[in-house]
Coordinates of C-alpha atoms in Angstrom, one line a residue:
Chain R
X299 CA -18.0 -1.4 -50.1
X300 CA -21.2 -2.4 -49.0
X301 CA -22.1 -2.6 -45.4
X302 CA -25.1 -4.4 -43.7
X303 CA -25.9 -3.7 -39.9
X304 CA -28.0 -5.7 -38.0
X305 CA -28.9 -4.6 -34.5
X306 CA -31.8 -2.9 -32.3
X307 CA -33.0 0.4 -32.8
X308 CA -34.7 1.3 -29.8
X309 CA -35.5 3.8 -26.9
X310 CA -33.2 4.4 -24.0
X311 CA -33.8 6.2 -20.7
X312 CA -30.8 6.9 -19.0
X313 CA -29.8 8.3 -15.5
X314 CA -26.0 9.4 -14.9
X315 CA -24.4 11.8 -12.3
X316 CA -24.8 14.5 -14.7
X317 CA -28.6 14.3 -15.4
X318 CA -31.2 12.0 -16.6
X319 CA -33.4 11.6 -19.9
X320 CA -36.8 10.6 -20.8
X321 CA -37.1 7.8 -23.8
X322 CA -34.2 9.0 -26.2
X323 CA -33.2 7.1 -29.3
X324 CA -30.8 4.2 -28.6
X325 CA -30.1 0.8 -29.7
X326 CA -27.0 -1.0 -30.8
X327 CA -28.0 -1.0 -34.6
X328 CA -28.6 2.6 -34.3
X329 CA -25.3 3.6 -32.8
X330 CA -23.5 1.3 -35.3
X331 CA -25.2 2.6 -38.4
X332 CA -24.6 6.3 -37.2
X333 CA -21.0 5.8 -36.3
X334 CA -20.1 3.7 -39.6
X335 CA -21.9 6.5 -41.5
X336 CA -18.8 8.9 -40.9
X337 CA -16.9 6.5 -43.2
X338 CA -19.1 4.7 -45.7
X339 CA -22.5 5.0 -47.3
X340 CA -25.1 3.8 -47.4
X341 CA -25.4 1.7 -44.4
X342 CA -27.9 -1.2 -45.0
X343 CA -30.0 -1.5 -41.7
X344 CA -31.8 -4.7 -40.6
X345 CA -33.9 -3.9 -37.7
X346 CA -37.3 -3.7 -36.1
X347 CA -39.2 -0.8 -34.3
X348 CA -42.8 -0.5 -32.9
X349 CA -45.7 2.0 -33.9
X350 CA -44.4 4.3 -31.0
X351 CA -41.2 5.0 -32.7
X352 CA -40.5 8.5 -34.1
X353 CA -40.6 9.2 -38.0
X354 CA -38.2 12.3 -37.2
X355 CA -35.4 9.5 -36.0
X356 CA -36.1 7.4 -38.8
X357 CA -35.5 10.7 -41.3
X358 CA -32.4 11.7 -39.3
X359 CA -31.0 8.4 -39.8
X360 CA -31.8 8.3 -43.5
X361 CA -29.9 11.8 -43.8
X362 CA -26.9 10.1 -42.5
X363 CA -27.1 7.6 -45.2
X364 CA -28.8 4.8 -43.6
X365 CA -30.9 2.8 -45.8
X366 CA -34.0 2.0 -43.9
X367 CA -35.8 -0.5 -46.1
X368 CA -34.7 -3.5 -43.7
X369 CA -36.3 -1.4 -40.8
X370 CA -39.4 -3.2 -40.0
X371 CA -42.2 -1.2 -38.3
X372 CA -44.7 -3.1 -36.3
X373 CA -47.6 -0.4 -35.8
X374 CA -49.2 -2.3 -33.4
X375 CA -46.3 -3.1 -31.0
X376 CA -43.8 -0.9 -29.0
X377 CA -40.2 -0.4 -29.6
X378 CA -37.4 -2.1 -27.6
X379 CA -37.0 -0.2 -24.2
X380 CA -34.1 -0.1 -21.9
X381 CA -33.7 2.1 -18.7
X382 CA -30.5 2.4 -16.7
X383 CA -28.7 4.1 -14.2
X384 CA -25.0 4.7 -14.0
X385 CA -22.9 4.9 -10.7
X386 CA -20.5 7.5 -10.1
X387 CA -17.6 6.0 -11.6
X388 CA -19.5 5.3 -14.7
X389 CA -18.0 2.1 -15.2
X390 CA -20.9 0.0 -13.5
X391 CA -24.6 0.5 -14.1
X392 CA -27.9 -1.0 -13.4
X393 CA -30.6 -2.2 -15.4
X394 CA -33.9 -0.6 -14.1
X395 CA -36.2 -1.8 -17.1
X396 CA -36.1 -4.1 -19.7
X397 CA -39.1 -4.2 -22.4
X398 CA -38.1 -6.6 -25.1
X399 CA -41.6 -5.6 -27.0
X400 CA -40.6 -6.1 -31.0
X401 CA -37.2 -7.5 -30.3
X402 CA -39.1 -10.5 -28.6
X403 CA -39.9 -12.4 -31.8
X404 CA -37.8 -10.6 -34.1
X405 CA -37.3 -12.3 -37.8
X406 CA -34.6 -10.4 -39.4
X407 CA -35.8 -10.1 -42.8
X408 CA -32.9 -9.1 -45.5
X409 CA -34.7 -7.0 -48.5
X410 CA -33.4 -8.4 -51.8
X411 CA -31.3 -5.3 -52.4
X412 CA -29.2 -5.9 -49.3
X413 CA -27.9 -9.1 -50.6
X414 CA -24.2 -9.6 -51.9
X415 CA -22.9 -7.2 -49.0
X416 CA -19.4 -7.3 -48.4
X417 CA -19.1 -6.4 -44.7
X418 CA -21.7 -7.6 -42.2
X419 CA -21.9 -6.2 -38.7
X420 CA -23.9 -8.4 -36.1
X421 CA -24.7 -5.8 -33.4
X422 CA -25.6 -7.2 -30.0
X423 CA -28.9 -9.3 -30.5
X424 CA -29.8 -13.0 -29.4
X425 CA -27.2 -15.0 -31.0
X426 CA -29.7 -17.4 -33.0
X427 CA -31.1 -14.1 -34.7
X428 CA -27.6 -13.1 -35.6
X429 CA -27.0 -16.7 -37.2
X430 CA -30.0 -16.4 -39.1
X431 CA -28.8 -13.3 -40.9
X432 CA -25.4 -15.2 -41.9
X433 CA -27.7 -18.1 -43.2
X434 CA -30.2 -15.9 -45.1
X435 CA -27.4 -14.2 -47.2
X436 CA -27.0 -15.9 -50.4
X437 CA -23.3 -15.1 -50.4
X438 CA -20.7 -15.0 -47.3
X439 CA -19.6 -11.6 -46.8
X440 CA -16.0 -11.1 -47.1
X441 CA -16.0 -10.2 -43.2
X442 CA -18.5 -11.1 -40.4
X443 CA -18.0 -9.0 -37.3
X444 CA -20.1 -10.0 -34.2
X445 CA -20.6 -8.2 -30.9
X446 CA -22.3 -9.9 -28.1
X447 CA -22.5 -9.5 -24.2
X448 CA -22.6 -11.7 -21.2
X449 CA -26.3 -11.8 -21.0
X450 CA -26.3 -14.4 -24.0
X451 CA -23.6 -16.3 -22.3
X452 CA -25.8 -16.8 -19.3
X453 CA -29.1 -17.6 -21.0
X454 CA -28.3 -18.8 -24.6
X455 CA -24.3 -20.4 -24.7
X456 CA -25.1 -23.1 -27.0
X457 CA -26.6 -20.6 -29.8
X458 CA -24.0 -18.1 -28.8
X459 CA -21.2 -20.6 -29.6
X460 CA -22.6 -22.1 -32.9
X461 CA -22.9 -18.3 -33.9
X462 CA -19.4 -17.4 -32.8
X463 CA -17.9 -20.4 -35.0
X464 CA -19.3 -18.6 -38.0
X465 CA -18.0 -15.1 -37.6
X466 CA -14.4 -13.7 -38.4
X467 CA -14.1 -11.0 -35.5
X468 CA -15.6 -11.1 -32.3
X469 CA -15.9 -8.1 -30.3
X470 CA -16.6 -8.4 -26.3
X471 CA -15.3 -6.6 -23.2
X472 CA -12.8 -7.9 -21.0
X473 CA -15.0 -9.4 -18.3
X474 CA -17.1 -11.4 -21.1
X475 CA -13.8 -12.6 -22.6
X476 CA -12.9 -14.0 -19.3
X477 CA -16.3 -15.5 -18.8
X478 CA -16.6 -17.0 -22.3
X479 CA -12.9 -18.7 -22.0
X480 CA -13.1 -19.4 -18.2
X481 CA -9.6 -17.8 -17.9
X482 CA -8.7 -15.0 -16.1
X483 CA -5.6 -14.1 -18.3
X484 CA -6.8 -12.1 -21.4
X485 CA -3.9 -13.5 -23.5
X486 CA -4.9 -17.0 -22.7
X487 CA -8.7 -16.2 -22.9
X488 CA -8.1 -14.6 -26.5
X489 CA -6.3 -18.0 -27.6
X490 CA -9.1 -20.0 -26.5
X491 CA -11.8 -17.7 -28.1
X492 CA -10.1 -17.6 -31.3
X493 CA -10.2 -21.4 -31.2
X494 CA -14.0 -21.2 -31.1
X495 CA -13.9 -19.7 -34.7
X496 CA -13.1 -16.1 -35.0
X497 CA -9.7 -15.3 -36.6
X498 CA -9.7 -12.0 -35.1
X499 CA -10.7 -11.1 -31.2
X500 CA -11.4 -7.4 -30.0
X501 CA -11.5 -7.2 -26.1
X502 CA -13.1 -3.8 -25.1
X503 CA -11.6 -2.5 -21.9
X504 CA -13.6 0.9 -21.6
X505 CA -11.5 3.6 -20.3
X506 CA -8.5 1.3 -20.5
X507 CA -8.6 1.0 -24.4
X508 CA -9.0 -2.2 -26.6
X509 CA -7.0 -5.1 -27.5
X510 CA -7.0 -6.5 -31.1
X511 CA -5.9 -10.3 -31.3
X512 CA -5.0 -12.2 -34.2
X513 CA -2.9 -15.4 -34.3
X514 CA 0.3 -14.7 -32.1
X515 CA -0.1 -10.7 -32.9
X516 CA -1.6 -8.4 -30.5
X517 CA -2.2 -4.9 -30.6
X518 CA -3.2 -2.3 -27.8
X519 CA -5.1 0.7 -28.7
X520 CA -5.3 3.2 -25.9
X521 CA -8.7 4.9 -24.8
X522 CA -8.5 8.6 -24.8
X523 CA -8.2 10.1 -21.1
X524 CA -11.3 12.5 -21.1
X525 CA -12.3 15.1 -18.9
X526 CA -15.7 14.1 -18.3
X527 CA -17.5 10.8 -19.3
X528 CA -20.9 12.3 -19.4
X529 CA -23.2 9.0 -20.6
X530 CA -21.3 5.7 -21.8
X531 CA -24.1 4.2 -23.5
X532 CA -23.6 3.2 -26.9
X533 CA -19.7 3.4 -26.5
X534 CA -19.0 -0.1 -27.3
X535 CA -21.6 -0.2 -30.3
X536 CA -20.3 3.1 -31.5
X537 CA -16.6 1.6 -31.4
X538 CA -18.0 -1.5 -33.6
X539 CA -19.5 1.1 -36.0
X540 CA -16.4 3.1 -36.6
X541 CA -14.5 -0.1 -36.8
X542 CA -16.7 -1.8 -39.4
X543 CA -17.3 1.3 -41.1
X544 CA -13.5 2.2 -41.6
X545 CA -12.9 -1.4 -42.8
X546 CA -15.7 -1.2 -45.3
X547 CA -14.5 2.1 -46.6
X548 CA -10.8 0.9 -47.1
X549 CA -11.9 -2.7 -48.1
X550 CA -9.0 -4.2 -46.3
X551 CA -9.0 -6.4 -43.5
X552 CA -5.3 -6.9 -42.9
X553 CA -4.1 -6.9 -39.1
X554 CA -2.3 -3.6 -40.1
X555 CA -5.6 -2.1 -41.3
X556 CA -7.7 -3.5 -38.6
X557 CA -5.4 -1.6 -36.1
X558 CA -6.2 1.7 -37.8
X559 CA -9.9 0.6 -37.7
X560 CA -9.7 -0.3 -33.9
X561 CA -8.1 3.4 -33.7
X562 CA -11.0 4.9 -35.7
X563 CA -13.6 3.2 -33.6
X564 CA -11.8 4.3 -30.4
X565 CA -12.1 7.7 -31.8
X566 CA -15.9 7.5 -32.5
X567 CA -16.5 6.0 -29.2
X568 CA -14.7 8.9 -27.4
X569 CA -17.2 11.2 -28.8
X570 CA -19.9 9.1 -28.1
X571 CA -19.6 9.3 -24.2
X572 CA -19.3 13.1 -24.3
X573 CA -23.2 13.5 -24.9
X574 CA -26.5 11.6 -23.9
X575 CA -27.2 8.6 -26.4
X576 CA -26.0 9.3 -29.8
X577 CA -26.4 13.3 -29.9
X578 CA -22.5 13.9 -30.1
X579 CA -22.1 11.2 -32.9
X580 CA -25.2 12.5 -34.8
X581 CA -23.2 16.0 -35.3
X582 CA -19.7 15.1 -36.1
X583 CA -17.6 16.4 -38.9
X584 CA -14.9 14.8 -40.9
X585 CA -12.7 17.3 -39.3
X586 CA -13.6 16.5 -35.7
X587 CA -12.9 13.1 -36.6
X588 CA -9.7 13.3 -38.2
X589 CA -8.5 15.5 -35.4
X590 CA -9.8 13.1 -33.0
X591 CA -7.4 10.3 -34.6
X592 CA -4.7 12.4 -34.3
X593 CA -5.1 12.8 -30.7
X594 CA -4.9 9.1 -30.4
X595 CA -1.6 9.4 -32.7
X596 CA -0.2 11.7 -30.4
X597 CA -1.3 9.8 -27.3
X598 CA 0.2 6.5 -28.5
X599 CA 3.1 7.2 -30.4
X600 CA 6.7 6.9 -29.2
X601 CA 10.3 6.3 -30.9
X602 CA 12.7 4.0 -29.4
Chain P
X155 CA 24.5 10.0 -15.1
X156 CA 24.8 9.7 -11.0
X157 CA 21.8 8.1 -9.6
X158 CA 20.8 8.0 -5.9
X159 CA 17.9 5.9 -4.9
X160 CA 16.2 5.9 -1.4
X161 CA 13.8 2.9 -0.4
X162 CA 13.0 0.1 1.8
X163 CA 15.4 -3.1 1.7
X164 CA 13.3 -5.8 3.2
X165 CA 11.8 -9.0 3.5
X166 CA 8.7 -10.2 2.0
X167 CA 6.6 -13.3 2.3
X168 CA 4.2 -13.9 -0.5
X169 CA 1.1 -16.1 -1.2
X170 CA -0.6 -15.9 -4.7
X171 CA -2.7 -18.7 -6.7
X172 CA 0.7 -19.9 -7.6
X173 CA 2.3 -20.8 -4.6
X174 CA 3.9 -19.3 -1.5
X175 CA 7.3 -17.9 -0.1
X176 CA 9.1 -17.8 3.3
X177 CA 10.9 -14.5 3.6
X178 CA 12.4 -13.5 0.5
X179 CA 14.3 -10.4 -0.5
X180 CA 11.9 -7.6 -1.2
X181 CA 11.4 -3.7 -0.6
X182 CA 11.0 -0.8 -3.1
X183 CA 14.7 0.4 -3.0
X184 CA 16.1 -3.1 -3.6
X185 CA 13.5 -3.3 -6.7
X186 CA 14.1 0.3 -8.1
X187 CA 18.0 -0.4 -7.9
X188 CA 18.0 -3.7 -9.5
X189 CA 15.7 -2.5 -12.2
X190 CA 17.9 0.8 -13.0
X191 CA 21.0 -1.4 -12.8
X192 CA 19.8 -2.7 -16.3
X193 CA 20.6 0.9 -17.8
X194 CA 23.0 2.8 -15.5
X195 CA 26.1 2.0 -12.8
X196 CA 26.7 2.5 -9.9
X197 CA 23.3 3.2 -8.2
X198 CA 23.9 4.7 -4.9
X199 CA 21.4 3.2 -2.4
X200 CA 20.4 4.8 0.8
X201 CA 18.4 2.3 3.2
X202 CA 18.5 0.7 6.3
X203 CA 18.5 -3.3 7.2
X204 CA 18.6 -5.4 10.3
X205 CA 21.1 -7.9 11.8
X206 CA 18.8 -10.5 10.2
X207 CA 19.5 -9.2 6.6
X208 CA 21.6 -11.8 4.3
X209 CA 25.3 -10.9 3.5
X210 CA 24.6 -12.8 0.2
X211 CA 21.7 -10.4 -0.7
X212 CA 23.8 -7.5 -0.4
X213 CA 26.7 -9.2 -2.0
X214 CA 24.1 -9.9 -4.9
X215 CA 23.1 -6.2 -5.2
X216 CA 26.6 -5.1 -5.4
X217 CA 27.4 -7.5 -8.2
X218 CA 24.4 -5.6 -9.9
X219 CA 26.2 -2.5 -9.3
X220 CA 24.6 -1.2 -6.4
X221 CA 26.6 1.1 -4.1
X222 CA 25.8 -0.1 -0.5
X223 CA 27.9 2.4 1.1
X224 CA 24.6 4.3 2.0
X225 CA 23.0 0.7 3.3
X226 CA 22.8 1.1 7.0
X227 CA 23.0 -2.2 9.1
X228 CA 21.5 -2.1 12.5
X229 CA 22.9 -5.3 14.0
X230 CA 20.5 -5.3 17.0
X231 CA 17.3 -4.8 14.9
X232 CA 15.3 -6.6 12.7
X233 CA 14.6 -5.7 8.9
X234 CA 11.3 -4.4 7.6
X235 CA 9.0 -7.3 6.8
X236 CA 5.6 -7.4 4.9
X237 CA 3.6 -10.3 4.2
X238 CA 0.8 -10.4 1.9
X239 CA -1.8 -12.6 0.0
X240 CA -2.9 -11.8 -3.6
X241 CA -6.2 -13.0 -4.8
X242 CA -7.3 -14.8 -7.8
X243 CA -7.4 -11.7 -10.1
X244 CA -4.0 -10.5 -8.8
X245 CA -5.3 -7.0 -8.8
X246 CA -6.4 -7.1 -5.0
X247 CA -4.3 -8.2 -2.2
X248 CA -4.6 -8.1 1.7
X249 CA -1.6 -7.4 4.1
X250 CA -1.3 -10.2 6.6
X251 CA 1.5 -8.8 8.6
X252 CA 3.5 -5.4 8.4
X253 CA 6.6 -5.1 10.9
X254 CA 8.6 -1.6 10.5
X255 CA 11.3 -2.8 12.4
X256 CA 14.2 -0.8 11.5
X257 CA 12.2 1.6 9.1
X258 CA 10.3 3.0 12.2
X259 CA 12.9 5.5 12.9
X260 CA 15.0 5.7 9.8
X261 CA 17.2 8.3 9.5
X262 CA 18.5 8.5 5.9
X263 CA 22.2 9.4 6.0
X264 CA 23.6 10.4 2.8
X265 CA 27.3 9.3 2.6
X266 CA 29.6 12.3 1.1
X267 CA 30.4 10.3 -2.1
X268 CA 26.6 10.3 -2.8
X269 CA 26.6 14.2 -3.1
X270 CA 26.3 15.7 -6.5
X271 CA 23.7 13.2 -8.0
X272 CA 22.0 14.2 -11.1
X273 CA 18.9 11.9 -10.5
X274 CA 17.1 11.0 -7.4
X275 CA 14.5 8.4 -7.0
X276 CA 12.7 8.7 -3.8
X277 CA 11.0 5.3 -3.5
X278 CA 7.9 4.8 -1.4
X279 CA 8.7 5.7 2.4
X280 CA 7.4 8.0 4.9
X281 CA 7.1 11.5 3.0
X282 CA 9.1 13.2 5.6
X283 CA 12.0 10.8 5.1
X284 CA 11.7 11.5 1.5
X285 CA 11.9 15.1 2.1
X286 CA 15.0 14.8 4.3
X287 CA 16.8 13.3 1.5
X288 CA 16.1 16.4 -0.6
X289 CA 17.1 18.6 1.9
X290 CA 20.2 16.9 2.9
X291 CA 21.7 17.1 -0.8
X292 CA 24.1 20.0 -1.3
X293 CA 22.7 20.7 -4.5
X294 CA 19.7 20.0 -6.0
X295 CA 19.6 16.9 -8.6
X296 CA 18.3 17.7 -12.0
X297 CA 15.4 15.5 -11.4
X298 CA 13.6 14.0 -8.6
X299 CA 11.3 11.4 -9.1
X300 CA 8.8 10.4 -6.3
X301 CA 6.9 7.2 -5.6
X302 CA 4.2 7.0 -2.9
X303 CA 1.0 5.2 -2.0
X304 CA -2.5 5.8 -0.4
X305 CA -1.2 4.7 2.8
X306 CA 0.6 8.0 3.4
X307 CA -2.5 9.9 2.0
X308 CA -4.3 8.4 4.7
X309 CA -2.0 9.0 7.8
X310 CA 0.5 11.8 6.8
X311 CA -1.2 14.2 4.3
X312 CA 0.2 17.5 5.4
X313 CA 4.1 15.7 5.0
X314 CA 3.0 14.1 1.6
X315 CA 1.9 17.5 0.3
X316 CA 5.2 19.3 1.3
X317 CA 6.9 16.6 -0.4
X318 CA 5.2 16.5 -3.6
X319 CA 5.6 20.2 -3.8
X320 CA 9.4 19.6 -4.0
X321 CA 9.6 16.9 -6.8
X322 CA 9.7 17.1 -10.4
X323 CA 7.9 13.8 -11.3
X324 CA 5.2 12.1 -9.1
X325 CA 4.4 8.4 -9.7
X326 CA 1.3 6.9 -8.4
X327 CA -1.7 4.5 -9.3
X328 CA -4.9 5.5 -10.5
X329 CA -6.9 4.8 -7.4
X330 CA -4.1 6.9 -5.4
X331 CA -4.5 9.8 -8.1
X332 CA -8.3 9.7 -7.7
X333 CA -7.8 9.9 -3.8
X334 CA -5.1 12.6 -3.9
X335 CA -7.2 14.8 -6.4
X336 CA -10.6 14.0 -5.2
X337 CA -11.7 13.7 -8.6
X338 CA -12.6 10.6 -10.6
X339 CA -11.4 11.8 -14.0
X340 CA -7.8 10.9 -14.4
X341 CA -7.4 14.1 -16.7
X342 CA -8.7 16.5 -14.2
X343 CA -7.0 14.4 -11.4
X344 CA -3.6 14.9 -13.4
X345 CA -4.1 18.7 -13.7
X346 CA -5.0 18.9 -10.0
X347 CA -2.0 16.9 -9.1
X348 CA 0.7 19.0 -11.4
X349 CA -0.8 22.1 -9.7
X350 CA 0.5 20.6 -6.5
X351 CA 4.2 21.0 -7.8
X352 CA 5.5 18.0 -10.1
X353 CA 5.7 19.0 -13.5
X354 CA 5.4 15.4 -14.6
X355 CA 2.9 12.9 -13.3
X356 CA 2.8 9.3 -14.1
X357 CA -0.5 7.4 -13.3
X358 CA 0.2 3.7 -13.2
X359 CA -2.7 1.5 -14.3
X360 CA -1.2 -2.1 -13.7
X361 CA -2.4 -4.5 -16.3
X362 CA -3.9 -1.5 -17.9
X363 CA -0.7 0.3 -18.6
X364 CA 0.4 3.9 -17.6
X365 CA -0.2 7.3 -18.4
X366 CA 2.4 10.0 -18.7
X367 CA 1.2 13.8 -18.2
X368 CA 3.1 17.1 -18.6
X369 CA 1.2 20.3 -19.3
X370 CA -1.2 19.6 -21.8
X371 CA 0.3 16.6 -23.4
X372 CA -0.6 13.1 -22.3
X373 CA 1.0 9.8 -23.2
X374 CA -0.6 6.3 -22.8
X375 CA 2.0 3.3 -22.5
X376 CA 0.3 -0.2 -22.8
X377 CA 1.0 -3.1 -20.4
X378 CA 2.1 -6.3 -22.4
X379 CA -0.8 -8.7 -22.2
X380 CA 0.8 -11.7 -20.3
X381 CA 0.0 -15.4 -20.1
X382 CA 0.5 -15.3 -16.3
X383 CA 1.1 -13.0 -13.7
X384 CA 2.9 -15.0 -11.4
X385 CA 3.7 -12.6 -8.4
X386 CA 2.9 -8.5 -9.0
X387 CA 4.9 -7.7 -6.0
X388 CA 7.4 -4.9 -6.7
X389 CA 6.2 -4.2 -10.1
X390 CA 5.5 -0.7 -9.8
X391 CA 9.0 -0.3 -7.9
X392 CA 10.6 -2.0 -10.6
X393 CA 8.8 0.2 -13.2
X394 CA 10.0 3.3 -11.3
X395 CA 13.7 1.9 -11.4
X396 CA 13.5 1.2 -15.2
X397 CA 12.1 4.8 -15.6
X398 CA 14.6 6.4 -13.6
X399 CA 17.4 4.2 -14.8
X400 CA 16.6 4.7 -18.6
X401 CA 16.6 8.7 -17.9
X402 CA 19.9 8.5 -15.8
X403 CA 21.4 6.7 -18.7
X404 CA 20.4 9.0 -21.6
X405 CA 20.6 12.1 -19.4
X406 CA 17.6 13.7 -21.2
X407 CA 14.3 14.3 -19.6
X408 CA 12.2 15.9 -22.5
X409 CA 8.8 14.7 -22.7
X410 CA 9.6 12.6 -25.9
X411 CA 12.6 11.0 -23.7
X412 CA 10.2 10.4 -20.7
X413 CA 8.0 8.5 -23.0
X414 CA 10.9 6.1 -23.8
X415 CA 11.6 5.8 -20.0
X416 CA 8.0 4.8 -19.4
X417 CA 8.1 2.0 -22.0
X418 CA 11.6 1.0 -20.6
X419 CA 10.0 0.9 -17.1
X420 CA 6.9 -1.1 -18.2
X421 CA 9.2 -3.6 -20.0
X422 CA 11.0 -4.2 -16.8
X423 CA 8.0 -4.4 -14.6
X424 CA 6.7 -7.1 -17.2
X425 CA 9.3 -9.1 -16.3
X426 CA 9.0 -8.6 -12.7
X427 CA 5.7 -10.3 -12.3
X428 CA 6.7 -13.6 -14.1
X429 CA 8.4 -14.8 -10.9
X430 CA 8.5 -14.4 -7.1
X431 CA 10.1 -11.2 -5.8
X432 CA 13.3 -10.1 -7.7
X433 CA 13.9 -13.4 -9.1
X434 CA 13.4 -12.4 -12.7
X435 CA 14.9 -9.1 -12.9
X436 CA 18.2 -10.4 -11.1
X437 CA 18.8 -12.5 -14.3
X438 CA 18.0 -10.3 -17.2
X439 CA 20.3 -9.8 -20.1
X440 CA 20.4 -6.8 -22.1
X441 CA 19.1 -8.6 -25.2
X442 CA 16.1 -9.8 -23.2
X443 CA 15.4 -6.2 -22.2
X444 CA 15.9 -4.9 -25.9
X445 CA 13.7 -7.8 -27.3
X446 CA 10.9 -6.9 -24.4
X447 CA 11.0 -3.0 -25.5
X448 CA 10.5 -4.2 -29.1
X449 CA 7.3 -6.0 -27.8
X450 CA 6.3 -3.0 -26.6
X451 CA 6.7 -1.3 -29.8
X452 CA 5.0 -4.1 -31.8
X453 CA 2.1 -3.8 -29.3
X454 CA 1.5 -0.1 -29.6
X455 CA 2.5 1.0 -33.1
X456 CA 0.0 1.8 -35.9
X457 CA 0.3 4.2 -38.8
X458 CA -2.9 6.4 -39.7

């Protein structure tokens, strides 16, 4: 089924204990689109870049089935840029540079050909921009999934609450869930957050897996214990892309199928961290994805 | 099958965000024995208490199927005492008082009736004491499980390494695994630790579940997301008790059955944290345990 993705397409510069990069391809929208492309095509992307963006990166995304009709190119401006450094445990990082550039006044224009999408993934962006996308669609998609982060809780909580009220699935990490709900218990926090609007809540816990909540049900998806986490950048976005891509492919958003989608998202994310930026998820085969999903089955299965 | 448990039987005084206690029943050996009693009886306990210990607590343990023939009572000494305070997140705590008392020169005497045990659980204690227990058994048990903590890594590493080399299953938490192996990656740490002797390694991650490693296999058991963690004291020991109790009952230490044992241990631990000390696990019915295990099945199961 048709999938619309909005999110940043940008440059990242990264420092990890394993090395550093100059400006490489980054952005939530890019990670989401490439991850989703393992399951469904085309991915209709809405985003914005500057004149400094590489035509080769656009071509690469197109080769992966990403429709870039909705990718605005502002020739006289610069692309969004983030530079960060990860500490030894890879669970904490510091931001060294953030240049909003074209994202500062991003007006998300939806091409006519993108209307009537069935699945909408709102990648991490200013919540009022995410809301605009919902409002600009003539028909509400079957399922709206939203990713966000604590940054917006700190500076745009009212906007964030308005947008959260409009979506079906919210995806945030554990600390963000605690902050948003004002409750340390994730079980209690989940109840409070679902009362804000979303019928489903995904709480991402990084190396500790992810929780999926719906009404009184809860599902715990493990994370694959990896020999090495090389670069965690984009892992959460890749998770979201695998999740929405699997749902769009199967066109089934029952709780049972959402569990499968969480596992597929987790599998994609486990690839993402193996190399810098999107390098690993650009070069994935269907067999590799299936084998990785099977590793999750082996990891989590038991019979009582 | 016959089960021998060694570990402290003691007094704890606790402060949590939910309240505080005076001296209440505590100790790794006590938590292990009571948890295991849900699956197998008798539990042959080796431990030591002082003259201040309560006869009513001994009677309670006996009513739960704990054989206290190996519980030394030193009338003129005092029981081991630990006082601690948990912080708001319940994941960190500070020790306020530690009085070794009778544990200071504990000589673990194995009653003749305890010989020929099939399953041995070495609760957290000085590693040279744990080693003495193995040496004093005329026949090696089928399976030796050892729990320990970072305290012994810091002050008795040589003893610890000698004891670890003798056991089949080691149970430690994630930070301890990283410290013991000198590797942040749990997957790599697990390999290094299994090279020290144990064929199986359990890495406990508290609210994030537990990992079971064996050769190239790995199993991830979730933790039940709870509305409230009231008091985490003894949760790791209760996990170990449920684990060894289930193995002793089923007399099967294949990897597949160890997975079930990890789930049963996790289920017992999820009860433990609901009330102060052993209060909740003292009053558990078989139906409650089965229902809780089923919650773990529901939590973790998915079909690809």
